[in-house]
Short mmCIF file of C-alpha atoms and ligand atoms in Angstrom, two decimals:
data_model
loop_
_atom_site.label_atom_id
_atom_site.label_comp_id
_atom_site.label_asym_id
_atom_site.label_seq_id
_atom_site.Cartn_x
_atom_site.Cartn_y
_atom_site.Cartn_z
CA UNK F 1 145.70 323.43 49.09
CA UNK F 2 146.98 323.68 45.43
CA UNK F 3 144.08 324.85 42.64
CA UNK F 4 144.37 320.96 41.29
CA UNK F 5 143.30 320.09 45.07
CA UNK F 6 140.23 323.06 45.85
CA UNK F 7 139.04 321.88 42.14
CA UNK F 8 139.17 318.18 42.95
CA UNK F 9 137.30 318.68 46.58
CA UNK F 10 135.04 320.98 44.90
CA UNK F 11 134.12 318.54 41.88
CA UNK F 12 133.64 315.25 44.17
CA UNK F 13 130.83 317.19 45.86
CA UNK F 14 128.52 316.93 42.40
CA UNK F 15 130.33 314.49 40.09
CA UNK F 16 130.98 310.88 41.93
CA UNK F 17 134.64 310.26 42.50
CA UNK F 18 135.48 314.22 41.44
CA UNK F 19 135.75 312.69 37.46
CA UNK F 20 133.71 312.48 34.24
CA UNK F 21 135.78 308.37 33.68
CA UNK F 22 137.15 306.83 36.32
CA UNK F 23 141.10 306.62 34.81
CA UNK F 24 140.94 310.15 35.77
CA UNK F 25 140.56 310.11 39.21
CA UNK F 26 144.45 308.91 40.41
CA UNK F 27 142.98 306.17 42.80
CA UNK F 28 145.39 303.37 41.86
CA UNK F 29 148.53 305.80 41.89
CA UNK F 30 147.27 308.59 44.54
CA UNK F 31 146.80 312.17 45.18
CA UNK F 32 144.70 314.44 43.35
CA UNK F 33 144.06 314.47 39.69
CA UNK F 34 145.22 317.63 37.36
CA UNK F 35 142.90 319.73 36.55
CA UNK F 36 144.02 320.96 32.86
CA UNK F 37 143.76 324.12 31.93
CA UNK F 38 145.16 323.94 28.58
CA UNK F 39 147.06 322.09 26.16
CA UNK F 40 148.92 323.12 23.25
CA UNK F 41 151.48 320.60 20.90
CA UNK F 42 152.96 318.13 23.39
CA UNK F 43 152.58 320.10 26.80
CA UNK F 44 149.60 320.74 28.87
CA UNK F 45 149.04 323.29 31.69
CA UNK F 46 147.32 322.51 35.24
CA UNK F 47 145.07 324.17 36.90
CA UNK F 48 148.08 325.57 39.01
CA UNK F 49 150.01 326.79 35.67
CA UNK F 50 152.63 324.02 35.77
CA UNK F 51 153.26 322.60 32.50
CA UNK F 52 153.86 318.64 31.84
CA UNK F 53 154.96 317.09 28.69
CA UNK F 54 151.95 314.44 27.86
CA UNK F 55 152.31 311.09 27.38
CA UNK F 56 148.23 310.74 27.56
CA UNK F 57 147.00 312.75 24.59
CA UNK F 58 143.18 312.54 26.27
CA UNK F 59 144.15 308.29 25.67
CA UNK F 60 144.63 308.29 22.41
CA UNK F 61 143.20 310.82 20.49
CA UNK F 62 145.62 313.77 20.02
CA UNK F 63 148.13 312.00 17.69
CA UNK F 64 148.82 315.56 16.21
CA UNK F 65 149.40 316.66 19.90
CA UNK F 66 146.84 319.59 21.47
CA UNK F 67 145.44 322.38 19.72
CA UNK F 68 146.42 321.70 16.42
CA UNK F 69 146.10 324.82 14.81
CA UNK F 70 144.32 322.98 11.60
CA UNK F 71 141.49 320.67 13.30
CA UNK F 72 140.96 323.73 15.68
CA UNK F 73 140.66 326.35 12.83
CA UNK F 74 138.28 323.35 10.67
CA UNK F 75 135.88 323.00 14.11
CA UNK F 76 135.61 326.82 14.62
CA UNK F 77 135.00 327.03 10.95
CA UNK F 78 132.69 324.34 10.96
CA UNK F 79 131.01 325.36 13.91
CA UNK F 80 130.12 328.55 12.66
CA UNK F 81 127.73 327.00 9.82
CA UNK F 82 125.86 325.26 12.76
CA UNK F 83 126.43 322.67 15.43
CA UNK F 84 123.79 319.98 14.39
CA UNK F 85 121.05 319.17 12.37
CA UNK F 86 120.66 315.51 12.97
CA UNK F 87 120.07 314.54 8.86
CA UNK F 88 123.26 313.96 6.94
CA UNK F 89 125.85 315.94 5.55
CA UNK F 90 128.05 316.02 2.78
CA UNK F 91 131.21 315.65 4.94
CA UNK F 92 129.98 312.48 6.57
CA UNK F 93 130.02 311.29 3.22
CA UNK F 94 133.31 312.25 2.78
CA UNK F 95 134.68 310.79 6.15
CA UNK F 96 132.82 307.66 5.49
CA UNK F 97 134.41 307.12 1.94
CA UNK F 98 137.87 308.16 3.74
CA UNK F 99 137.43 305.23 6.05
CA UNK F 100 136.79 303.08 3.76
CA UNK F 101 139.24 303.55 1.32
CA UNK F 102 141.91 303.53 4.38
CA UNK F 103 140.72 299.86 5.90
CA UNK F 104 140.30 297.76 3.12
CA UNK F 105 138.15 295.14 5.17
CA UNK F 106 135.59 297.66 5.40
CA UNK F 107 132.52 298.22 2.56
CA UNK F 108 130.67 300.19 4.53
CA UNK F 109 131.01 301.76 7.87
CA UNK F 110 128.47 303.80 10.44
CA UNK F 111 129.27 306.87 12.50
CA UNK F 112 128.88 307.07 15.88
CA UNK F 113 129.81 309.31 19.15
CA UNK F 114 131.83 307.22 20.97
CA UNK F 115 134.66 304.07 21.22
CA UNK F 116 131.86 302.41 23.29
CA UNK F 117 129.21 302.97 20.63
CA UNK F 118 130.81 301.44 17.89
CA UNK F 119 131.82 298.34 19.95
CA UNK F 120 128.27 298.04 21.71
CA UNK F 121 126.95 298.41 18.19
CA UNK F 122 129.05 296.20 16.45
CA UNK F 123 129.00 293.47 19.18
CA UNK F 124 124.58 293.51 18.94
CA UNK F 125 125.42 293.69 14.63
CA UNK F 126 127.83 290.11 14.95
CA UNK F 127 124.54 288.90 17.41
CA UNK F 128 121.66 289.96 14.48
CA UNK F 129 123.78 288.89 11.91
CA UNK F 130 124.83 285.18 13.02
CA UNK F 131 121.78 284.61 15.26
CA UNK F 132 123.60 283.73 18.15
CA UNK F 133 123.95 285.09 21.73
CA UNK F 134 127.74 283.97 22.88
CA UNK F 135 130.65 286.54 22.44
CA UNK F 136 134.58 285.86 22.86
CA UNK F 137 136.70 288.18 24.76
CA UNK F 138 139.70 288.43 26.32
CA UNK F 139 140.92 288.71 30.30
CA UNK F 140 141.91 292.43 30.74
CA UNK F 141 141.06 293.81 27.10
CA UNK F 142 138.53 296.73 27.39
CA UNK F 143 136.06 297.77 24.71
CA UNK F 144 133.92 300.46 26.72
CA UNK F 145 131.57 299.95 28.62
CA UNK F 146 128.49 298.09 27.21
CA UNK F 147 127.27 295.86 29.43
CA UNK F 148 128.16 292.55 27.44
CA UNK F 149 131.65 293.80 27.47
CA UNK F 150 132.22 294.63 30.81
CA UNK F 151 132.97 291.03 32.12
CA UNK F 152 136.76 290.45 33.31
CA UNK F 153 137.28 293.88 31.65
CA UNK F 154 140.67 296.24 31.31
CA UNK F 155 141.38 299.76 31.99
CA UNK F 156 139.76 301.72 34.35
CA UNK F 157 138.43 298.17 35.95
CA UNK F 158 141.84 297.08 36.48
CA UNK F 159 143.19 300.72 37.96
CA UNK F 160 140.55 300.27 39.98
CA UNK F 161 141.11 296.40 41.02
CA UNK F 162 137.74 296.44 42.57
CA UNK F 163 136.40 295.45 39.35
CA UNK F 164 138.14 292.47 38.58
CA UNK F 165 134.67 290.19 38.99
CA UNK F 166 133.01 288.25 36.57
CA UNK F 167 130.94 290.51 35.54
CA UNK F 168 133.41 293.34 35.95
CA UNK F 169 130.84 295.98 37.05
CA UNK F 170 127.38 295.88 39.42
CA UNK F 171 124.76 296.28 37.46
CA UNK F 172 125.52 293.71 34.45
CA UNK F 173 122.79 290.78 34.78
CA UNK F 174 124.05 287.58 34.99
CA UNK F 175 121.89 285.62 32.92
CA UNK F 176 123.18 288.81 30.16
CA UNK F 177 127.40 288.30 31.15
CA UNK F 178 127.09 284.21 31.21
CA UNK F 179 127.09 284.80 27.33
CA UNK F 180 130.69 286.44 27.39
CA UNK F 181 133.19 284.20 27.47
CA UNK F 182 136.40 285.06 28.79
CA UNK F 183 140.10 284.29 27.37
CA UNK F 184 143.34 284.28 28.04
CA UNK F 185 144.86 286.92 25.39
CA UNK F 186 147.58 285.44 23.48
CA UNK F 187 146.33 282.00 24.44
CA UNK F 188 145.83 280.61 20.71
CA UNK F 189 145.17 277.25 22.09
CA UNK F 190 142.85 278.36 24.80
CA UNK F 191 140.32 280.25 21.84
CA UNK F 192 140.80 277.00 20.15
CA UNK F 193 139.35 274.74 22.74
CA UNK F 194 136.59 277.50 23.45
CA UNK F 195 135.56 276.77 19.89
CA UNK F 196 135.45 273.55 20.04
CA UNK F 197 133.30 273.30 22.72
CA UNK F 198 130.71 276.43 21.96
CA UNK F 199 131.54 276.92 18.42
CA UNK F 200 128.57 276.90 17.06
CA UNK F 201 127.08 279.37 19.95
CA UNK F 202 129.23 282.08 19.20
CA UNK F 203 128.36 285.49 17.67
CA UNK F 204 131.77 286.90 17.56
CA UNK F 205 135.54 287.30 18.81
CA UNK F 206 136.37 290.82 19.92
CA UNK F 207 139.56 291.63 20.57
CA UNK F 208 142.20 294.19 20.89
CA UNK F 209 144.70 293.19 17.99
CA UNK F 210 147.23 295.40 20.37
CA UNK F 211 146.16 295.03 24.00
CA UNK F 212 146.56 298.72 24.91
CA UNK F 213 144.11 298.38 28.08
CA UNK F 214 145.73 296.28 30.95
CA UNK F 215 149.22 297.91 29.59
CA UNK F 216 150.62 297.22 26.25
CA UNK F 217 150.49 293.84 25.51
CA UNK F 218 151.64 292.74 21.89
CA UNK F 219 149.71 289.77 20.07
CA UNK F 220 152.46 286.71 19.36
CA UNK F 221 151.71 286.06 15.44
CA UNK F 222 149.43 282.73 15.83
CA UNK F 223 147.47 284.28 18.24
CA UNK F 224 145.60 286.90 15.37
CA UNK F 225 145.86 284.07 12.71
CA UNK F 226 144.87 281.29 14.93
CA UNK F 227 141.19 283.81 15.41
CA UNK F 228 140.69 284.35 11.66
CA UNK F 229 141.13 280.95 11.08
CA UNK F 230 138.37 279.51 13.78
CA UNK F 231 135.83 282.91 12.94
CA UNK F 232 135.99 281.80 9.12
CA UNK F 233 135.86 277.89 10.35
CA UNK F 234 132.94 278.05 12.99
CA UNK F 235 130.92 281.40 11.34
CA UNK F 236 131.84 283.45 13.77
CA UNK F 237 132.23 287.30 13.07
CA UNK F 238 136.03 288.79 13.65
CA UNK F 239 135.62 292.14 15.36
CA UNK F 240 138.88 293.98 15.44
CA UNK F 241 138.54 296.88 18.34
CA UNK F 242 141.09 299.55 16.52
CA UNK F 243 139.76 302.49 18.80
CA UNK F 244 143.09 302.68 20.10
CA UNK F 245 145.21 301.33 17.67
CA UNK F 246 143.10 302.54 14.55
CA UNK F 247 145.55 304.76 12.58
CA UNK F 248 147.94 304.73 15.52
CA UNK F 249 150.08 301.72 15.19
CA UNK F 250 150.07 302.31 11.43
CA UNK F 251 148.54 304.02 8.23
CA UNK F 252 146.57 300.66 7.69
CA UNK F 253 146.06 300.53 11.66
CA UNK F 254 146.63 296.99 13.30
CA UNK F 255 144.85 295.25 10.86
CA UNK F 256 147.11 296.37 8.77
CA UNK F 257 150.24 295.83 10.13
CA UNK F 258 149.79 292.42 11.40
CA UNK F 259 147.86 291.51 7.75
CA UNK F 260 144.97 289.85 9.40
CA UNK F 261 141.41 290.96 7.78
CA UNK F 262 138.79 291.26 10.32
CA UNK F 263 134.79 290.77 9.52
CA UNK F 264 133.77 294.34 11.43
CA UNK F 265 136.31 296.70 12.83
CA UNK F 266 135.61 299.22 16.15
CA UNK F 267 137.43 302.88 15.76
CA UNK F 268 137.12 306.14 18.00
CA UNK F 269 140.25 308.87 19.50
CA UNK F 270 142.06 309.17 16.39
CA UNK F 271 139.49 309.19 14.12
CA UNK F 272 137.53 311.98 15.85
CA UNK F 273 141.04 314.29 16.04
CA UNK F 274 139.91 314.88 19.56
CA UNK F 275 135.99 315.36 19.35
CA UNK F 276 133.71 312.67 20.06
CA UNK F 277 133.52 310.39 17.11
CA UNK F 278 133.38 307.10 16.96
CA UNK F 279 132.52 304.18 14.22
CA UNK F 280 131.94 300.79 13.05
CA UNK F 281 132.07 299.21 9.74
CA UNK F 282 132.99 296.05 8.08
CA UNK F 283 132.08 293.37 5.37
CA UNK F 284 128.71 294.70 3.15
CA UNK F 285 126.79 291.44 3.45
CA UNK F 286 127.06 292.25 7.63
CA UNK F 287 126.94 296.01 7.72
CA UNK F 288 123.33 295.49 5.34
CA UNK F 289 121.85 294.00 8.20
CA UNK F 290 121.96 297.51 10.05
CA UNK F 291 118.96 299.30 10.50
CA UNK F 292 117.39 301.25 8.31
CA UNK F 293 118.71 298.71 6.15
CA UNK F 294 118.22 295.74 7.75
CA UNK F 295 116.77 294.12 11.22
CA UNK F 296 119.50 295.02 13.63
CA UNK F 297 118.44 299.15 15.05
CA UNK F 298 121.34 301.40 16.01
CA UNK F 299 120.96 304.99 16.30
CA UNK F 300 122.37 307.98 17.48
CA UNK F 301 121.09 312.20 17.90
CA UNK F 302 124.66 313.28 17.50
CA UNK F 303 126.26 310.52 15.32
CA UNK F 304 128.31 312.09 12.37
CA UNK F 305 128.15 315.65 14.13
CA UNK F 306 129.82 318.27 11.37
CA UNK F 307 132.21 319.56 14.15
CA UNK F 308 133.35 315.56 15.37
CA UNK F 309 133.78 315.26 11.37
CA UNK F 310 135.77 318.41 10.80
CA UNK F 311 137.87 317.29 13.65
CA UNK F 312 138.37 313.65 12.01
CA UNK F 313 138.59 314.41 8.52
CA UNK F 314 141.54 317.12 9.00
CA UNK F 315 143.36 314.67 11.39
CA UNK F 316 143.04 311.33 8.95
CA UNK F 317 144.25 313.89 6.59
CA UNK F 318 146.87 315.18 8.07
CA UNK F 319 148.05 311.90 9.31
CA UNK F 320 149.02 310.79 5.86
CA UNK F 321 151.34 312.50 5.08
CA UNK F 322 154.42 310.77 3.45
CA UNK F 323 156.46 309.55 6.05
CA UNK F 324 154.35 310.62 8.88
CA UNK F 325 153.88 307.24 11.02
CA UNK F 326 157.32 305.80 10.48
CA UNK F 327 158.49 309.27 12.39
CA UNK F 328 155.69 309.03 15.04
CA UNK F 329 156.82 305.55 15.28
CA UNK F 330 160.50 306.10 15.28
CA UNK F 331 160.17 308.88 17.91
CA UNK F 332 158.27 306.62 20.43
CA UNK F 333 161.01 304.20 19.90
CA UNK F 334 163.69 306.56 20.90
CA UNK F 335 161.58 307.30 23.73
CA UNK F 336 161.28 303.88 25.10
CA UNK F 337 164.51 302.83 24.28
CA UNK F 338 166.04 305.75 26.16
CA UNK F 339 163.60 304.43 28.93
CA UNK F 340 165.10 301.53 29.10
CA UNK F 341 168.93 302.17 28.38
CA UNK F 342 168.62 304.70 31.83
CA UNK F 343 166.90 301.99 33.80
CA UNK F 344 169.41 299.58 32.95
CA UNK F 345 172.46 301.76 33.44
CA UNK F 346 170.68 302.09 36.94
CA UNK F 347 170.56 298.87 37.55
CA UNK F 348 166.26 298.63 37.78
CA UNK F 349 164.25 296.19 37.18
CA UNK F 350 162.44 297.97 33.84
CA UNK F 351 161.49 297.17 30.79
CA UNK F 352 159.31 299.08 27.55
CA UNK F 353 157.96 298.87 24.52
CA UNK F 354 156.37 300.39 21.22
CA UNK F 355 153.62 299.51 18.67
CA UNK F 356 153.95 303.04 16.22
CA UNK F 357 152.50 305.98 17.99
CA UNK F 358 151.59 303.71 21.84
CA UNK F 359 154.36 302.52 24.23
CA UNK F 360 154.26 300.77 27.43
CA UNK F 361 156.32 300.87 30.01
CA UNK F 362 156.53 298.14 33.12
CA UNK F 363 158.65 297.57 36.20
CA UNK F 364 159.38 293.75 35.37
CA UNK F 365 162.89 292.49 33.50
CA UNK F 366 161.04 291.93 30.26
CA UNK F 367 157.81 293.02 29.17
CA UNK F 368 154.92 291.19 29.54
CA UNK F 369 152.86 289.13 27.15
CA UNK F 370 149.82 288.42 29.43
CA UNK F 371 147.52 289.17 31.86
CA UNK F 372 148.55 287.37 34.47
CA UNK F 373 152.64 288.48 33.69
CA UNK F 374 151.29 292.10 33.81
CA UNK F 375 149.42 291.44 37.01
CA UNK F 376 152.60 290.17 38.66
CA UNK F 377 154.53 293.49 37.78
CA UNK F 378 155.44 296.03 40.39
CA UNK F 379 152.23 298.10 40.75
CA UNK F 380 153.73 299.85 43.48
CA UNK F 381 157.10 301.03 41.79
CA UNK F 382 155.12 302.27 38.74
CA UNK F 383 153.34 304.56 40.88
CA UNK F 384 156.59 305.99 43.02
CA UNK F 385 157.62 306.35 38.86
CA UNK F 386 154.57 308.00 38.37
CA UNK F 387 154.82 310.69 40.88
CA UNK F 388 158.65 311.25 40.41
CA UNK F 389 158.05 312.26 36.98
CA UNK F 390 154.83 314.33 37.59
CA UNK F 391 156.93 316.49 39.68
CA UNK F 392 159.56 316.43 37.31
CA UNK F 393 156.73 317.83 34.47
CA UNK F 394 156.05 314.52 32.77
CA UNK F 395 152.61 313.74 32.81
CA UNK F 396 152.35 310.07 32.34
CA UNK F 397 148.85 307.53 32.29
CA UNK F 398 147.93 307.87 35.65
CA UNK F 399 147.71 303.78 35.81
CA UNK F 400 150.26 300.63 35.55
CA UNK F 401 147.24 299.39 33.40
CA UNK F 402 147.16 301.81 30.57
CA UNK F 403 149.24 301.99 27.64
CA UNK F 404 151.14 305.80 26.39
CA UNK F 405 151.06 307.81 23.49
CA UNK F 406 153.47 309.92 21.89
CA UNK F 407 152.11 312.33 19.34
CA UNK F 408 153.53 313.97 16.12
CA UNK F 409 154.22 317.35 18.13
CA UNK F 410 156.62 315.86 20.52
CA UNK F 411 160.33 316.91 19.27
CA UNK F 412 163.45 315.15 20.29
CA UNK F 413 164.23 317.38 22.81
CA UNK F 414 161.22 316.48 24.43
CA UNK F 415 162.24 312.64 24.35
CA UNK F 416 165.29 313.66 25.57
CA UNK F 417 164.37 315.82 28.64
CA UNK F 418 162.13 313.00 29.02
CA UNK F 419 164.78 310.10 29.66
CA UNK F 420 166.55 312.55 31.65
CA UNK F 421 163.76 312.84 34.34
CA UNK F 422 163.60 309.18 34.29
CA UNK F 423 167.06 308.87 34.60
CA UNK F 424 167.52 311.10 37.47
CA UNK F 425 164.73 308.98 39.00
CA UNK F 426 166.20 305.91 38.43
CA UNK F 427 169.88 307.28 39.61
CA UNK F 428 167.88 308.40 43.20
CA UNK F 429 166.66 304.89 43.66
P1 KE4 A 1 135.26 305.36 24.59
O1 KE4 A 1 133.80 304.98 24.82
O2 KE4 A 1 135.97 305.69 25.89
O3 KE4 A 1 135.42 306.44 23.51
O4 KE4 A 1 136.01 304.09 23.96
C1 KE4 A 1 135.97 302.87 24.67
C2 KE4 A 1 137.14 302.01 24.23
C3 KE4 A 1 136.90 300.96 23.36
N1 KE4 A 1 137.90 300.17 22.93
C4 KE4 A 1 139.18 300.38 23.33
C5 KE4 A 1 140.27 299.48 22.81
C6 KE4 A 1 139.50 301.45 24.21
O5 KE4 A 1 140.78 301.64 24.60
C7 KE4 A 1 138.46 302.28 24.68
C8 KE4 A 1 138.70 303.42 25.66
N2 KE4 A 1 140.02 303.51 26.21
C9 KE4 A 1 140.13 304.13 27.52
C10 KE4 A 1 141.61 304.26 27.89
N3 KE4 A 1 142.23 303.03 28.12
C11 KE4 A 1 139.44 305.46 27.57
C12 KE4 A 1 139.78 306.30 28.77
C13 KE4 A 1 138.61 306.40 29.71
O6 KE4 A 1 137.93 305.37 29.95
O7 KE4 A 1 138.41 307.51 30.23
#
């Protein structure tokens, strides 16, 4: 047995499934998980010393690639002063006005731990707020795992295709998921028709403004402006879920770059550098209703930590630099389009894509714009893909549902020897 093998055996005996979140375990592509040792810029190392060029980045998180040697020296630093003291500190001050001064739709804005915090949190806000119970989401978009939100839910549920119920998961009471409605994403007319009928039930829209959870799945242009429109129509609240695409599709994130202004916005991986950080902010006349402020409690022992901070503030920092996201953006283009030239030149049936900093690749002609177009791609070809290019030292999502991420430490030549592997995949057949 390799190390990655004795470690997986060993950890399924005390953690269920061997993993801490299910993505991790390999089910829907096979064979056992790497253990990582360590990371540093765009490679990582296994628990058997091989090295893989990441495409993962922990899902997001690492747009500076591992171990930068400035958020690691600001968390040891940090660290050092003390881990915790649950009551504020100046630097969550400083993040907080950061954030805000970076997404304009946002007055004020709450730190949390996690991506699932700030949408759980945000979600129960849009509920206190409008005092209703109904909440709009979309078929194969995932926003953690608060229970609300796991009904018809991406990621993980989808690798898993077990969890493709309504509700997604055991556990999520029924008379608590018949208040989710679900969508077709991309399906202006479809939200349109759900507001006529429930209107003036619902809380909120949620939504991925880049689908980034059952693959990457771009938003056609109505679709965004079609939501603002009915939210600000019917009273709804807009929540924009950026923890993936928040400060990784763009400097202004996706709300940004598509120029639609949500009510509340969701962030988490980038904004935490690679520690667990997480946070939710919006509109003042919403975020006011937040407890201690107002009626609607949140809370949180670790929220704001000073080393989750440190992490964050360097990173958002760092990240904007002159010139820094049209690079990151460029590069993943020259990855995907190198994807796509070998595939072709190979004669398979491939296509990919790019938002900035996230790609997605998918064995169908074009790429998809929908769940149900994604669902009819070649689940078992992306896996054979998968496994070719582990064993070629490219460590890819280990899912046909999850979206890629390139980060600012990957060089050409890494692109390049990237494309090669592929190619020589796509040349064996
Ligand atoms: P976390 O609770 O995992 O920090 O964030 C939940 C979340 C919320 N919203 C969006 C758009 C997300 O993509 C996520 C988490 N993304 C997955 C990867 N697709 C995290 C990986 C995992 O579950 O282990």
């Amino acid at each position: 047995m390799t190390r990655n093998e004795e470690l997986f055996s060993r950890a399924r005996k005390t953690i269920p499934g061997g993993v801490n979140s299910p993505v991790r375990a390999f089910r829907s592509v096979g064979g056992a998980p790497r253990f990582f040792a360590r990371g540093e810029g765009s490679r990582v190392w296994d628990a058997d010393g091989k090295a893989y060029l990441d495409y993962v980045g922990s899902w997001g998180p690492l747009i500076l690639g591992h171990a930068d040697p400035d958020t690691v020296a600001a968390v040891q630093r940090v660290a050092a002063l003390g881990l915790t003291f649950g009551a504020p500190t100046e630097a969550e001050v400083e993040l907080a006005e950061l954030l805000v001064a970076r997404v304009p739709s946002m007055d004020m804005v709450r730190l949390v731990s996690s991506g699932t915090e700030a949408t759980m949190s945000a979600i129960r806000l849009a509920r206190g707020f409008t005092g209703r119970d109904a909440i709009v989401k979309f078929e194969g978009c995932y926003h953690g795992h608060g229970d609300s939100l796991l009904v018809k839910a991406g990621s993980g549920l989808l690798t898993n295709l077990q969890y493709t119920g309504n509700p997604s998961s055991a556990g999520v009471p029924a008379d608590l998921a018949q208040h989710t409605l679900v969508l077709d994403y991309n399906d202006a007319q479809g939200l349109a028709d759900a507001f006529a009928k429930h209107g003036n039930t619902i809380a909120c829209v949620i939504v991925e403004p880049v689908a980034g959870n059952m693959n990457l799945i771009v938003p056609k242009p109505e679709f965004l402006a079609a939501m603002r429109d009915l939210c600000t129509q019917h009273g709804a609240v807009l929540i924009f879920d950026e923890v993936m695409t928040g400060f990784r599709v763009g400097p202004g994130s996706a709300q940004g770059l598509y120029g639609v202004t949500p009510d509340l916005s969701t962030f988490g991986k980038v904004v935490g550098g690679g520690m667990p950080l997480g946070a939710f902010g919006g509109r003042r006349q919403i975020m006011e209703q937040i407890a201690p402020l107002g009626p609607v409690y949140q809370a949180g022992t670790l929220s704001g930590n000073p080393l989750s901070v440190a992490a964050g503030l360097v990173t958002l920092k760092k990240i904007a630099a002159p010139g820094f996201h049209e690079a990151l953006a460029a590069k993943t283009r020259s990855l995907v389009d190198g994807l796509a030239a070998a595939a072709k030149r190979r004669g398979v049936k491939f296509s990919a894509q790019s938002v900035g900093g996230m790609f997605g690749v998918y064995f169908t002609a074009t790429p998809p714009t929908s769940y149900a177009e994604v669902m009819a791609s070649d689940k078992e070809a992306f896996n054979r893909f998968f496994h070719a290019m582990l064993d070629a030292g490219v460590y890819l999502a280990p899912s046909a549902f999850e979206a890629g991420f390139v980060s600012a430490a990957h060089t050409d030549a890494d692109i390049a020897a990237t494309v090669a592997a592929a190619d020589a995949i796509f040349a064996a057949g």
